[in-house]
PDB file of C-alpha atoms and ligand atoms in Angstrom:
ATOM      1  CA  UNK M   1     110.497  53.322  55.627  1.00 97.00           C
ATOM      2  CA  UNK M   2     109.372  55.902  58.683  1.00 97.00           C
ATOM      3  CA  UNK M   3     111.261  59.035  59.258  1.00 98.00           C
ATOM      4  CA  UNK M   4     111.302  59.950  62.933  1.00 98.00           C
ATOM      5  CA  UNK M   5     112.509  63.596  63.746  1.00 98.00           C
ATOM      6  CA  UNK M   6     113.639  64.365  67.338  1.00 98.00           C
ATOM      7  CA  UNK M   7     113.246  68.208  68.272  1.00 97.00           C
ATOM      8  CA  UNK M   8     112.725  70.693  70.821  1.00 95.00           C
ATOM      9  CA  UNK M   9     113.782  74.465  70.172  1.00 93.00           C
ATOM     10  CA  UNK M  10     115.040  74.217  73.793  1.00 92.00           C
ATOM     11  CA  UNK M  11     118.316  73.172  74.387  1.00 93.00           C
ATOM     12  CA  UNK M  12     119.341  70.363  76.746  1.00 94.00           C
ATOM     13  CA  UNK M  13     115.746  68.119  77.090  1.00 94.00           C
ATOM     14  CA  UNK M  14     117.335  65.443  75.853  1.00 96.00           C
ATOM     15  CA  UNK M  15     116.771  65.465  72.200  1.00 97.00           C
ATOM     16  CA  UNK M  16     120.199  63.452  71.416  1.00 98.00           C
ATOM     17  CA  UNK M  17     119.219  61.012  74.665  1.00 97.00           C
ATOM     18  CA  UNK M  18     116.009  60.178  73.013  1.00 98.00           C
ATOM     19  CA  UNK M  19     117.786  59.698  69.147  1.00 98.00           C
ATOM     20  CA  UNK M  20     120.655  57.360  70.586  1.00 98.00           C
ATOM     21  CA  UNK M  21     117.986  55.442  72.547  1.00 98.00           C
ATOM     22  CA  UNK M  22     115.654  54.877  69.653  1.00 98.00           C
ATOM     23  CA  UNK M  23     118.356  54.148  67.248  1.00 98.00           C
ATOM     24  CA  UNK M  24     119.824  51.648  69.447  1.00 98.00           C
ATOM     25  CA  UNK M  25     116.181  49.581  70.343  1.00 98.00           C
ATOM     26  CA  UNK M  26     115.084  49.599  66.255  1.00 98.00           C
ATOM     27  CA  UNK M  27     118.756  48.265  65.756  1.00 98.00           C
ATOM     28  CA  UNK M  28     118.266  46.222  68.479  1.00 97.00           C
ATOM     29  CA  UNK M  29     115.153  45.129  67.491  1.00 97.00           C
ATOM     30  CA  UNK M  30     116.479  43.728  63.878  1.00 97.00           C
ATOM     31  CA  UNK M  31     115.474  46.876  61.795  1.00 98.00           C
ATOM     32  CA  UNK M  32     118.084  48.841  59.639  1.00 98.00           C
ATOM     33  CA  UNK M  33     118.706  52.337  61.293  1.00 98.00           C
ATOM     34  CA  UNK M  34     120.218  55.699  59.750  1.00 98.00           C
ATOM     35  CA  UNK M  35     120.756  58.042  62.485  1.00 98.00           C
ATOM     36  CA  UNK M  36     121.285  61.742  60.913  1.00 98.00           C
ATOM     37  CA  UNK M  37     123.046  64.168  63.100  1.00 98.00           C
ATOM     38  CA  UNK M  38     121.696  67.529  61.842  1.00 98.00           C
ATOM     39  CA  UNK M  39     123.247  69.481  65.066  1.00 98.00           C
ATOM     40  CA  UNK M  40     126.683  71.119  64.463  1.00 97.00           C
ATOM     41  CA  UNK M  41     127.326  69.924  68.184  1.00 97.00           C
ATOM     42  CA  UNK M  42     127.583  66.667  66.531  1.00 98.00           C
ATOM     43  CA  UNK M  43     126.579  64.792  70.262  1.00 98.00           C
ATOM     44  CA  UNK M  44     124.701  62.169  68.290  1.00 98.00           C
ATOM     45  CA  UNK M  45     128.104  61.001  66.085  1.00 98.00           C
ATOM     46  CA  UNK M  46     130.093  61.014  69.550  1.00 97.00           C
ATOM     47  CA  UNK M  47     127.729  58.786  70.673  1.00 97.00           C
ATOM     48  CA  UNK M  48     128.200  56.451  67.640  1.00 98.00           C
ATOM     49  CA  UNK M  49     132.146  56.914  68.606  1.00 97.00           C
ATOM     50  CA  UNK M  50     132.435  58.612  65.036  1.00 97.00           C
ATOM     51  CA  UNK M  51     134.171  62.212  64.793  1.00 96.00           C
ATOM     52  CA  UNK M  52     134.610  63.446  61.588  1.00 96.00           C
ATOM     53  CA  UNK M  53     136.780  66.715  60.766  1.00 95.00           C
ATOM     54  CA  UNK M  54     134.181  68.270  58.098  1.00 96.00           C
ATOM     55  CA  UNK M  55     130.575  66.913  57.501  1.00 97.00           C
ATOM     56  CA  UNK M  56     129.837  66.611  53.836  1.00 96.00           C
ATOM     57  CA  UNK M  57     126.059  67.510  54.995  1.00 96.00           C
ATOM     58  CA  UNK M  58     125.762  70.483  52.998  1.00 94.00           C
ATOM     59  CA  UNK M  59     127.289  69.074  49.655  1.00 93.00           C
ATOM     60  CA  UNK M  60     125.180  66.241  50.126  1.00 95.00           C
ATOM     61  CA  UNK M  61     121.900  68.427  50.586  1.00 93.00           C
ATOM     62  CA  UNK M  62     122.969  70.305  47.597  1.00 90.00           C
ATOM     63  CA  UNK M  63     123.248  67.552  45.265  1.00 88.00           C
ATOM     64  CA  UNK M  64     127.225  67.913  45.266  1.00 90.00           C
ATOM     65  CA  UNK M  65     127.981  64.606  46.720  1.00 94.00           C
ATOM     66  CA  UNK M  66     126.042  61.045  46.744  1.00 95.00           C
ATOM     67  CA  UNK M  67     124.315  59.513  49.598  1.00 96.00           C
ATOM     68  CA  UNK M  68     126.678  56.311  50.034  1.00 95.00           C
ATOM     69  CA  UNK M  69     129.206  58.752  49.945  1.00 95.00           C
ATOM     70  CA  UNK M  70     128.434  60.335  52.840  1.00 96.00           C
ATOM     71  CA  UNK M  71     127.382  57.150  55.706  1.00 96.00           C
ATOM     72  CA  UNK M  72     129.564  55.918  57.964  1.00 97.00           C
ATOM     73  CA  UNK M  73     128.798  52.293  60.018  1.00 97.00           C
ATOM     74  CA  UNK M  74     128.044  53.219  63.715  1.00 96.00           C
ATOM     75  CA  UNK M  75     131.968  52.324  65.983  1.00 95.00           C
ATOM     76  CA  UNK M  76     129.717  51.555  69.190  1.00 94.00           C
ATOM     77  CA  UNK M  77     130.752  47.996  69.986  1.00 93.00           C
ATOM     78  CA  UNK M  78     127.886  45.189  70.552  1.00 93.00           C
ATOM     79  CA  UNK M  79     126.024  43.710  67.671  1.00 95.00           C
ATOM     80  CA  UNK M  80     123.076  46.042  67.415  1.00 97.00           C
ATOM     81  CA  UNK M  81     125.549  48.281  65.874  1.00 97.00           C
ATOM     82  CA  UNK M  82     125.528  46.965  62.645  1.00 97.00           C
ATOM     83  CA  UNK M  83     122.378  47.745  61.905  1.00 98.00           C
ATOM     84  CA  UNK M  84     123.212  51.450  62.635  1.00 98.00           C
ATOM     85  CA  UNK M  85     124.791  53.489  59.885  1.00 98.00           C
ATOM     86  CA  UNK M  86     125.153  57.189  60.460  1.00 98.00           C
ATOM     87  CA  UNK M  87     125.290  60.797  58.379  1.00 98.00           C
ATOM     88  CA  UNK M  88     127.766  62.371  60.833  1.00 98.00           C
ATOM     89  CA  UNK M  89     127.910  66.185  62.128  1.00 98.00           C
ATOM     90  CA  UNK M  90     130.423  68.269  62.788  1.00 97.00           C
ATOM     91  CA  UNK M  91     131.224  72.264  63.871  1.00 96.00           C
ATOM     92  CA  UNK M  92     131.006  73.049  60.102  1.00 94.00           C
ATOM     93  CA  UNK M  93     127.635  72.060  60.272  1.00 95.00           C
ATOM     94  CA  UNK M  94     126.672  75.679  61.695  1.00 94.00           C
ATOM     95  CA  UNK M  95     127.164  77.292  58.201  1.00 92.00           C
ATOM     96  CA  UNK M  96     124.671  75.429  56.735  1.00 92.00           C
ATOM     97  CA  UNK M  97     122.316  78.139  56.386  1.00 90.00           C
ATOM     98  CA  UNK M  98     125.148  80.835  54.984  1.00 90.00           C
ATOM     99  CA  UNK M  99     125.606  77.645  52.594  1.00 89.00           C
ATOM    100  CA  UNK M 100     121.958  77.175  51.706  1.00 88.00           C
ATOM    101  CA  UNK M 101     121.713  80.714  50.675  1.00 88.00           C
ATOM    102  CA  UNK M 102     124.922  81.004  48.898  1.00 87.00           C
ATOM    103  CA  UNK M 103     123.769  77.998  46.688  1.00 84.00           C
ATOM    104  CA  UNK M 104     119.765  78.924  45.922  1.00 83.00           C
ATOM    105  CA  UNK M 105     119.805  79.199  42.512  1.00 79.00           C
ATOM    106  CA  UNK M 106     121.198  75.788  42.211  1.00 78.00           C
ATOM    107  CA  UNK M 107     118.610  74.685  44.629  1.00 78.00           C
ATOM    108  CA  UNK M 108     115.612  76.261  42.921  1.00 76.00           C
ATOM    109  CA  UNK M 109     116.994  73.878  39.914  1.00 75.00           C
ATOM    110  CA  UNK M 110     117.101  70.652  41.714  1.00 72.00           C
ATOM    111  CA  UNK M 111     114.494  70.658  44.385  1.00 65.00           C
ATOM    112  CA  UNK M 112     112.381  73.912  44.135  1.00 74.00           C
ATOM    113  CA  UNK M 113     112.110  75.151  47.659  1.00 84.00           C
ATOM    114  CA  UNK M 114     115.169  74.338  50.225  1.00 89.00           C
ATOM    115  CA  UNK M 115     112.627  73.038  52.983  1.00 92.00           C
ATOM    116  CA  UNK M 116     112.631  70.115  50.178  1.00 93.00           C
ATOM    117  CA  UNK M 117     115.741  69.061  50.187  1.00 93.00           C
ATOM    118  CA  UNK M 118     116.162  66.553  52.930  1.00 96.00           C
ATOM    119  CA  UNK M 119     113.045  65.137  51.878  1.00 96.00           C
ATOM    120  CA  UNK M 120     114.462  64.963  48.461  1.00 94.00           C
ATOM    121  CA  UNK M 121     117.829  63.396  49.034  1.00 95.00           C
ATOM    122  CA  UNK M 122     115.687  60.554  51.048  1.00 97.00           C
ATOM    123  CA  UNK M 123     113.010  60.036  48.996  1.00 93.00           C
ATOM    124  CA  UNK M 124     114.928  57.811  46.611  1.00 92.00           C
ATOM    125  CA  UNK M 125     114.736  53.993  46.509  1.00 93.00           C
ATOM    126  CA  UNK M 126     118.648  53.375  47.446  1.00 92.00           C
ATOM    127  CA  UNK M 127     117.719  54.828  50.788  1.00 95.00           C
ATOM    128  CA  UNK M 128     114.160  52.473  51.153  1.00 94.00           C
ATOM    129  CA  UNK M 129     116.104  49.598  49.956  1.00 95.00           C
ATOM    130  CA  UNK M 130     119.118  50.058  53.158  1.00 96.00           C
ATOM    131  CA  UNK M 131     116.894  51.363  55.868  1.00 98.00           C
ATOM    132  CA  UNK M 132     113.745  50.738  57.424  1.00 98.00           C
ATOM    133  CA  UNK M 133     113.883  53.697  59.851  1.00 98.00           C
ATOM    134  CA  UNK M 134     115.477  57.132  59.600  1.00 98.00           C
ATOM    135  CA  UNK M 135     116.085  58.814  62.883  1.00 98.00           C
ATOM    136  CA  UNK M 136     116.933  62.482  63.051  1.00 98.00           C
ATOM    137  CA  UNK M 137     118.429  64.821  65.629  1.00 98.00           C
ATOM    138  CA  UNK M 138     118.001  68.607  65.251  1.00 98.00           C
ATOM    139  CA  UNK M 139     119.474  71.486  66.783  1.00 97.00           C
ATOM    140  CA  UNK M 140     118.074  73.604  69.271  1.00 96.00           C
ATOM    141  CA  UNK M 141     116.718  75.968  67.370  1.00 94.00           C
ATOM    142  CA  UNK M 142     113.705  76.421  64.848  1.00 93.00           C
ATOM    143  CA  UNK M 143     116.019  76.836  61.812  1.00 94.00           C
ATOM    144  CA  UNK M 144     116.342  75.152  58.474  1.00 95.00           C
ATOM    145  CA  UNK M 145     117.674  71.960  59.913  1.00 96.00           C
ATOM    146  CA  UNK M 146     114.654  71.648  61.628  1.00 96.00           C
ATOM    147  CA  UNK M 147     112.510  72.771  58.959  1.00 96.00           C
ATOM    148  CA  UNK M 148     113.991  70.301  56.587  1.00 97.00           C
ATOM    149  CA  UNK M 149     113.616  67.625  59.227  1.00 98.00           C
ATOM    150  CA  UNK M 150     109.944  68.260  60.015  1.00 97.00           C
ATOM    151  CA  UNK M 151     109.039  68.195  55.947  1.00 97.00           C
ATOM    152  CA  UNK M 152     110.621  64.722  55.246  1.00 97.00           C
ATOM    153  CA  UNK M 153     109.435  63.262  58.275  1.00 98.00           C
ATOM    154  CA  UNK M 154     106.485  61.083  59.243  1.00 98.00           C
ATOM    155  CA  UNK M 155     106.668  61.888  62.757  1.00 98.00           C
ATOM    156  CA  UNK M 156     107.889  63.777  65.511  1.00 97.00           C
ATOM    157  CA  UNK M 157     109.114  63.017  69.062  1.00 98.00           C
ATOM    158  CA  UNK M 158     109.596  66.424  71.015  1.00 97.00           C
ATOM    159  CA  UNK M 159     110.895  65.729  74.322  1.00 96.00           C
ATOM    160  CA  UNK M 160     110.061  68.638  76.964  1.00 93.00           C
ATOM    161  CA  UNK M 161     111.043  69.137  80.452  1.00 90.00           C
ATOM    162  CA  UNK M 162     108.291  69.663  83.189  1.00 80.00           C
ATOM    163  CA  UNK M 163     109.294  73.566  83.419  1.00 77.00           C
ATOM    164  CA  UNK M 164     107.722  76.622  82.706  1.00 69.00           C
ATOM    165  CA  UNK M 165     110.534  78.006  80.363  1.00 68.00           C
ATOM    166  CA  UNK M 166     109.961  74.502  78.111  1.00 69.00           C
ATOM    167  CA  UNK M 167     106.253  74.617  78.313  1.00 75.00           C
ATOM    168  CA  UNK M 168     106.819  78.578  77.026  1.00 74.00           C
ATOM    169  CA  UNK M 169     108.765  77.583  73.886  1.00 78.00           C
ATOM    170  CA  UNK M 170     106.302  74.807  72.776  1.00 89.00           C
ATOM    171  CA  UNK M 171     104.003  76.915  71.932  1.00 88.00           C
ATOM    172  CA  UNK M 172     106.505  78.398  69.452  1.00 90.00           C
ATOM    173  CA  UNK M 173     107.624  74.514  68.450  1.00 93.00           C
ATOM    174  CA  UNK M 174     103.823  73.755  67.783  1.00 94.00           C
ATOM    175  CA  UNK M 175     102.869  76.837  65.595  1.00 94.00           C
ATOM    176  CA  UNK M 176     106.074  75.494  63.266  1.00 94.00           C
ATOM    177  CA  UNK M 177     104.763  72.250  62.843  1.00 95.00           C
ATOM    178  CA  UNK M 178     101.226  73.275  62.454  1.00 96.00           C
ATOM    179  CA  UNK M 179     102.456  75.105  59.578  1.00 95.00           C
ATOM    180  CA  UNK M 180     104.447  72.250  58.060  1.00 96.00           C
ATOM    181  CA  UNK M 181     101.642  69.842  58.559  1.00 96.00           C
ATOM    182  CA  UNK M 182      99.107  72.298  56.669  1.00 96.00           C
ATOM    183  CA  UNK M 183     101.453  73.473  53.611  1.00 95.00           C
ATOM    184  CA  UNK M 184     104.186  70.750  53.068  1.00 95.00           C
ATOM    185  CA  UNK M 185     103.579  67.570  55.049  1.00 97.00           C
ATOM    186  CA  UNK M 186      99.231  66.977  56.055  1.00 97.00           C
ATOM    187  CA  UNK M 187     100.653  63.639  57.518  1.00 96.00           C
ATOM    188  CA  UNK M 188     103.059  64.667  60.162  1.00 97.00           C
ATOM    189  CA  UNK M 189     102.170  63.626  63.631  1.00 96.00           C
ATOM    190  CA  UNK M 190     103.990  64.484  66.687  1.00 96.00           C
ATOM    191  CA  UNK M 191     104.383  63.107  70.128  1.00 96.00           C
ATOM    192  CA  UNK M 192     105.457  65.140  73.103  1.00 95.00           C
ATOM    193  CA  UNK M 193     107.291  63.153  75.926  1.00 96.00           C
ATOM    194  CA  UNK M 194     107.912  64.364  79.318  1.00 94.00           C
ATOM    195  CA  UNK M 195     111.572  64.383  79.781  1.00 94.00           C
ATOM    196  CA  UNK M 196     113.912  64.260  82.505  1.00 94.00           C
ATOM    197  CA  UNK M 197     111.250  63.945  84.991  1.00 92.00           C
ATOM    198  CA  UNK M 198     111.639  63.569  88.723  1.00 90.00           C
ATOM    199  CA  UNK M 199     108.149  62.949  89.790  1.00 82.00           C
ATOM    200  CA  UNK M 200     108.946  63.455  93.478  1.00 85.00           C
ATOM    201  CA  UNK M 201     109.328  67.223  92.660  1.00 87.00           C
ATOM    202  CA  UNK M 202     105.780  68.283  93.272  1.00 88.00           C
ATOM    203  CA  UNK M 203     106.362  71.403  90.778  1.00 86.00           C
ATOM    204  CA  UNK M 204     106.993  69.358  88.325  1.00 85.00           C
ATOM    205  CA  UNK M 205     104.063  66.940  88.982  1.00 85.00           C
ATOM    206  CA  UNK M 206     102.054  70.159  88.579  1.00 86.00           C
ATOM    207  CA  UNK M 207     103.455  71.212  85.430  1.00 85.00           C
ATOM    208  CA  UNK M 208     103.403  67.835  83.788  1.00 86.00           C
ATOM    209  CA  UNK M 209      99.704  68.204  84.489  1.00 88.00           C
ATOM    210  CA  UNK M 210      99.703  71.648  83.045  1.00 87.00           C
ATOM    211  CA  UNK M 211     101.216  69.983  80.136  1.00 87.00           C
ATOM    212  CA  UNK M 212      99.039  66.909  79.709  1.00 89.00           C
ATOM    213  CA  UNK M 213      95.875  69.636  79.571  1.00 89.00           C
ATOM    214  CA  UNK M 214      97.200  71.307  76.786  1.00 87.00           C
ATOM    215  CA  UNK M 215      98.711  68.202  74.796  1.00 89.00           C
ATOM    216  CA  UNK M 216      98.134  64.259  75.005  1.00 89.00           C
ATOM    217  CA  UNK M 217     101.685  63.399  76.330  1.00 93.00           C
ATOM    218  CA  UNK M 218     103.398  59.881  76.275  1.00 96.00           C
ATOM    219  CA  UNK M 219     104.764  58.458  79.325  1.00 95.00           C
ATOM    220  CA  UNK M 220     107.443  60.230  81.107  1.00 94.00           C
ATOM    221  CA  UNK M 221     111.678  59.087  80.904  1.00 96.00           C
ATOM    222  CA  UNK M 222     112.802  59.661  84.439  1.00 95.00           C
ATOM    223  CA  UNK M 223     115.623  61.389  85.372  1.00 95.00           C
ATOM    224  CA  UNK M 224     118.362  58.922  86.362  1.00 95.00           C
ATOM    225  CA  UNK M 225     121.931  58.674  86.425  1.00 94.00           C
ATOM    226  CA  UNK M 226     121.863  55.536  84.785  1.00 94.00           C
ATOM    227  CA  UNK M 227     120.755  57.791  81.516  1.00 95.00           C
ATOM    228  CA  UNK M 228     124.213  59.706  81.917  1.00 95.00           C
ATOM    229  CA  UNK M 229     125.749  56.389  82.414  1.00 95.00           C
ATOM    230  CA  UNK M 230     124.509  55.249  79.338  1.00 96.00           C
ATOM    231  CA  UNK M 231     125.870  58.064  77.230  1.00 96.00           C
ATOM    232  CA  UNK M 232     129.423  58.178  78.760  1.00 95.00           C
ATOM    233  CA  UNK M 233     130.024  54.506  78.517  1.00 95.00           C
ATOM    234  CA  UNK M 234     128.436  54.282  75.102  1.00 95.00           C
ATOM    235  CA  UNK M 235     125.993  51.617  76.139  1.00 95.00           C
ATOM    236  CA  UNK M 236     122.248  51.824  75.021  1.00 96.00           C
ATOM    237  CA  UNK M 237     119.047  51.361  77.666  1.00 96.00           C
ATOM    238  CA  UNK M 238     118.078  48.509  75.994  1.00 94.00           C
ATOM    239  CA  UNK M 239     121.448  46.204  76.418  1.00 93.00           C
ATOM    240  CA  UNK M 240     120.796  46.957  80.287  1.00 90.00           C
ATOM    241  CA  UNK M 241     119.006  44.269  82.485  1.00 85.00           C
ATOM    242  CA  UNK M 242     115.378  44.702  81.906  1.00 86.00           C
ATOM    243  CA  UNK M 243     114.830  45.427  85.981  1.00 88.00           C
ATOM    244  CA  UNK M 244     116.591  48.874  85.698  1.00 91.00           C
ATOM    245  CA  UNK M 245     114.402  51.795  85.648  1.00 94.00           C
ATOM    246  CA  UNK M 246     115.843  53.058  82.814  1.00 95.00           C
ATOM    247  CA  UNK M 247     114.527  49.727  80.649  1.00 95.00           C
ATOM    248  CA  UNK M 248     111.273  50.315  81.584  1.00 96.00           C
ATOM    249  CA  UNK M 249     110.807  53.941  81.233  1.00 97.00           C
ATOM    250  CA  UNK M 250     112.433  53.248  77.718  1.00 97.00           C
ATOM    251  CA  UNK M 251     110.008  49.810  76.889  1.00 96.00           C
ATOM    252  CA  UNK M 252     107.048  51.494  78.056  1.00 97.00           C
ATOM    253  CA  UNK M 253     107.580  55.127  76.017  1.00 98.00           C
ATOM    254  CA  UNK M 254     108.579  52.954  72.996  1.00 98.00           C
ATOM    255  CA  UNK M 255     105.472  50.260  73.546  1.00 97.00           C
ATOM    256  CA  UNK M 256     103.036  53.405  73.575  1.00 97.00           C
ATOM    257  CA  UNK M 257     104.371  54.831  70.367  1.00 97.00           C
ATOM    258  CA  UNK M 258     104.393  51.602  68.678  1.00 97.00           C
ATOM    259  CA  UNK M 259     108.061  51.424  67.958  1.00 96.00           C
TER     260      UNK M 259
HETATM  261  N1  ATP I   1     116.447  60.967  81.340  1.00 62.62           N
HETATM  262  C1  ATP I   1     117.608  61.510  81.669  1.00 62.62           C
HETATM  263  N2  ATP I   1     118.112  61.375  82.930  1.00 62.62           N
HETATM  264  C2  ATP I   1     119.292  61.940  83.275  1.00 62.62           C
HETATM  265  N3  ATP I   1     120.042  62.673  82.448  1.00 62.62           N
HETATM  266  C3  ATP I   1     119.607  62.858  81.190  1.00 62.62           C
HETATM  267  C4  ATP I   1     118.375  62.289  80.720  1.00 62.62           C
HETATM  268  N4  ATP I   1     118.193  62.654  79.420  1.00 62.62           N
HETATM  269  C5  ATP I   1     119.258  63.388  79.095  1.00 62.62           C
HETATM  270  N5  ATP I   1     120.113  63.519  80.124  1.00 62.62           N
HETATM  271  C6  ATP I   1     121.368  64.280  80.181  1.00 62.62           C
HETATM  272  O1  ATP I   1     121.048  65.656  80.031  1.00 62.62           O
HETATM  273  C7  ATP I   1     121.980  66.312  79.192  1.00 62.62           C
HETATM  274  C8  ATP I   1     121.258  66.897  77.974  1.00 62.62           C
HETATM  275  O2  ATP I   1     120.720  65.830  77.204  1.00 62.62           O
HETATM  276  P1  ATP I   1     120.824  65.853  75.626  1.00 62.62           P
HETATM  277  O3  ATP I   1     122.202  66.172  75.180  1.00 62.62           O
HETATM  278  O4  ATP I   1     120.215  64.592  75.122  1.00 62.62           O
HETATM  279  O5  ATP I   1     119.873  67.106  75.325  1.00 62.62           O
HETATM  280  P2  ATP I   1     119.656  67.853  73.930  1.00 62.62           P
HETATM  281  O6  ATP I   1     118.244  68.319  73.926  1.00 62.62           O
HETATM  282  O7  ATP I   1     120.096  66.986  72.812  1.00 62.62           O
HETATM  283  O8  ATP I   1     120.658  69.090  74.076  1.00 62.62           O
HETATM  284  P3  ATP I   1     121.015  70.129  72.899  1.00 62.62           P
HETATM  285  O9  ATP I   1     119.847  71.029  72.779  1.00 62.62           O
HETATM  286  O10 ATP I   1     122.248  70.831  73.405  1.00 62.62           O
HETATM  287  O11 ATP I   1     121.272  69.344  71.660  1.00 62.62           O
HETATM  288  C9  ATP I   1     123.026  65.273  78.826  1.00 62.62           C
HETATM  289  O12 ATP I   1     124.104  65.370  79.705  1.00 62.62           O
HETATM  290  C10 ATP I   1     122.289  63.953  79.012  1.00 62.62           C
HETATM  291  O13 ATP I   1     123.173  62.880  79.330  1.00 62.62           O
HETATM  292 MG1   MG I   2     121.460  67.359  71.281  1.00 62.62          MG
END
């Protein structure tokens, strides 16, 4: 089973585009998808067509509530979808912190340290026998969701728009995983993708070669309507025809990573 975490500390770079994507080509693909939506925005569920008044994330994190009890099957129509099951988010996610603290003792009990958890609650072998990949999307912001995300993860995907604000908060993004990777998790890799690109823009041509001096970059997803297309009708890159430039941005990231 391979955890993949999706995260940027920047909002909007297309951290839920990249999730729903991936999720949909593994599904597609034959393999047995969870999609966790750890972003009280809860973008990734509407995606999956699931809205749920009050996420049971927390309890579940806690140890209050059991991990069937807590996925839903993905309602996007077309038959990749059943291999798609999802731990849904909603507004109530954004107390998860307040909750976290509220419940340390308990915590300290069950899993020792809180960065733990996630890891914890899918290190079990009911979740390796149902899914073959876990994909995660994170909130814009380096808190615990993210921290939890990057611990019980094998690798992560941090999509980053050619501009100099992005490129600024890397740096910030990077120092948090180096961290992770030397005291909790010396196997985490990480993978930083060029994001909404429009390579006729010659700044950004310049900055993604600022970028690809400082880090080995994958290639680049264009920007393209077709993108926002595929989020408002629901339907994934990888059921469109295989001539649309969306299907081979998409083939060729995923062919580089080895997904
Ligand atoms: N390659 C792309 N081409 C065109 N539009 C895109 C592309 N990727 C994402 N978008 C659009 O940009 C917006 C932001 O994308 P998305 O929601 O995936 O970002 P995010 O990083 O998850 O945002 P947040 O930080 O708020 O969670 C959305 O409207 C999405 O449809
Ligand atoms: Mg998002």
């Amino acid at each position: 089973m391979k955890i993949i975490t999706v995260a940027n500390n920047k909002g909007g770079v297309g951290k839920t585009m990249q999730c729903y994507q991936l999720a949909c080509h593994l599904a597609h693909k034959g393999h047995k998808v969870l999609a966790i939506d750890l972003d009280s925005q809860a973008n990734l569920s509407s995606t999956f067509c699931v809205q749920i008044e009050r996420t049971l994330i927390p309890e579940w994190l806690i140890g209050d509530v059991a991990f069937e009890d807590i996925l839903v099957p993905s309602q996007g129509k077309g038959s990749l979808h059943q291999n798609i099951s999802l731990i849904p988010a909603s507004r109530h996610l954004a107390n998860l912190s307040k909750l976290l603290i509220m419940s340390e003792g308990e915590i300290r009990k069950n899993a020792g340290r809180k960065e733990r958890l996630l890891k914890k609650r899918l290190d079990l072998e009911i979740v390796r026998a149902k899914f073959e990949y876990i994909v995660i999307d994170t909130p814009p912001m380096l808190g615990d969701e993210l921290i939890m995300s990057l611990v019980a993860s094998n690798r992560i995907l941090i999509p980053t728009q050619a501009q100099d604000y992005s490129i600024d908060g890397l740096e910030e993004l990077m120092d948090t995983f180096e961290i992770i990777k030397e005291t909790e998790n010396p196997d985490l890799e990480f993978a930083i993708i060029p994001s909404m690109v429009n390579p006729r823009r010659k700044i950004e041509k310049q900055r993604m070669e600022e970028l690809s001096q400082m880090f080995k970059i994958t290639p680049a997803v264009r920007n393209l309507v077709q993108m926002q297309e595929s989020i408002s009708t629901k339907k994934p890159i990888c059921a469109m025809g295989k001539k649309s430039n969306g299907h081979q941005d998409y083939e060729a990231l995923w062919t580089y990573l080895e997904l």
